[in-house]
Short mmCIF file of C-alpha atoms in Angstrom, two decimals:
data_model
loop_
_atom_site.label_atom_id
_atom_site.label_comp_id
_atom_site.label_asym_id
_atom_site.label_seq_id
_atom_site.Cartn_x
_atom_site.Cartn_y
_atom_site.Cartn_z
CA MET A 99 103.30 66.60 92.64
CA VAL A 100 99.85 65.73 91.26
CA PHE A 101 98.83 69.40 91.54
CA ARG A 102 101.74 70.49 89.38
CA PHE A 103 100.83 67.86 86.80
CA LEU A 104 97.23 69.04 86.68
CA ILE A 105 98.29 72.69 86.38
CA ARG A 106 100.68 71.84 83.56
CA ILE A 107 97.92 70.00 81.69
CA LEU A 108 95.43 72.82 82.23
CA ALA A 109 97.99 75.52 81.26
CA ASN A 110 98.76 73.70 77.98
CA ASN A 111 95.07 73.50 77.05
CA GLU A 112 94.89 76.34 74.54
CA GLN A 113 91.04 76.55 74.53
CA LEU A 114 90.87 76.78 78.29
CA VAL A 115 93.53 79.50 78.41
CA GLN A 116 91.62 81.45 75.69
CA LYS A 117 88.34 81.22 77.54
CA LEU A 118 89.94 82.32 80.81
CA SER A 119 91.66 85.21 79.14
CA GLU A 120 88.35 86.48 77.80
CA SER A 121 86.62 86.26 81.20
CA TYR A 122 85.73 89.43 83.08
CA PRO A 123 87.67 88.57 86.35
CA MET A 124 90.88 87.91 84.39
CA ARG A 125 90.59 91.07 82.35
CA ARG A 126 89.83 93.10 85.47
CA ALA A 127 92.75 91.58 87.32
CA ALA A 128 95.03 92.56 84.43
CA GLN A 129 93.61 96.11 84.54
CA VAL A 130 94.30 96.36 88.26
CA VAL A 131 97.92 95.19 87.84
CA VAL A 132 98.53 97.71 85.06
CA ARG A 133 96.90 100.53 87.10
CA VAL A 134 99.06 99.66 90.11
CA MET A 135 102.23 99.58 87.94
CA PHE A 136 101.50 103.03 86.48
CA SER A 137 100.49 104.56 89.77
CA SER A 138 103.66 103.19 91.37
CA LYS A 139 105.66 104.64 88.54
CA ASN A 140 103.98 108.02 89.01
CA LEU A 141 104.58 107.84 92.76
CA ILE A 142 108.27 107.18 92.21
CA GLU A 143 108.56 110.08 89.78
CA GLU A 144 106.60 112.35 92.13
CA HIS A 145 108.96 111.68 95.01
CA ARG A 146 112.01 112.00 92.71
CA LEU A 147 113.29 108.65 93.69
CA ARG A 148 116.16 108.62 91.21
CA GLU A 149 118.36 109.44 94.19
CA LYS A 150 119.14 107.03 96.97
CA LEU A 151 116.59 106.48 99.70
CA SER A 152 117.18 105.80 103.34
CA PRO A 153 115.68 102.49 104.58
CA GLU A 154 112.94 104.40 106.41
CA GLN A 155 111.93 106.33 103.27
CA PHE A 156 111.93 103.07 101.27
CA ARG A 157 109.66 101.31 103.84
CA ALA A 158 107.31 104.28 103.83
CA LEU A 159 107.16 104.26 100.03
CA MET A 160 106.54 100.50 99.92
CA SER A 161 103.75 100.75 102.51
CA GLU A 162 102.15 103.47 100.37
CA VAL A 163 102.38 101.34 97.26
CA ALA A 164 100.94 98.36 99.16
CA ALA A 165 98.03 100.47 100.50
CA ASN A 166 97.36 101.71 96.99
CA PHE A 167 97.39 98.16 95.64
CA GLN A 168 94.95 96.99 98.40
CA ASN A 169 92.60 99.89 97.62
CA GLN A 170 92.61 99.07 93.92
CA LEU A 171 92.01 95.40 94.69
CA LYS A 172 89.04 96.18 96.95
CA GLN A 173 87.56 98.43 94.24
CA ALA A 174 87.98 95.70 91.66
CA GLN A 175 86.31 93.14 93.98
CA GLU A 176 83.40 95.50 94.53
CA ASN A 177 83.01 96.08 90.78
CA ILE A 178 83.03 92.37 90.15
CA LYS A 179 80.37 91.79 92.81
CA ARG A 180 78.19 94.54 91.27
CA LYS A 181 78.60 93.06 87.80
CA MET A 182 77.67 89.56 89.04
CA LYS A 183 74.37 90.77 90.58
#
């Protein structure tokens, strides 16, 4: 309950939100999310997923997307560590 209250107060602080949005980790996180979205879209188009998939094919595709996301996240973490040094 108290945690929600604090988050609400911080989220409504316009200056804090502005500073966070200009920070490198937040911008990098947004870049990773956009990259994963576009790579997932390309993956779907590549496999011609307009047609129905079997459950096994869907699981395989989702595991591939998850692996891609994890790789992108690791790369982003390494980039952040290099920038901080």
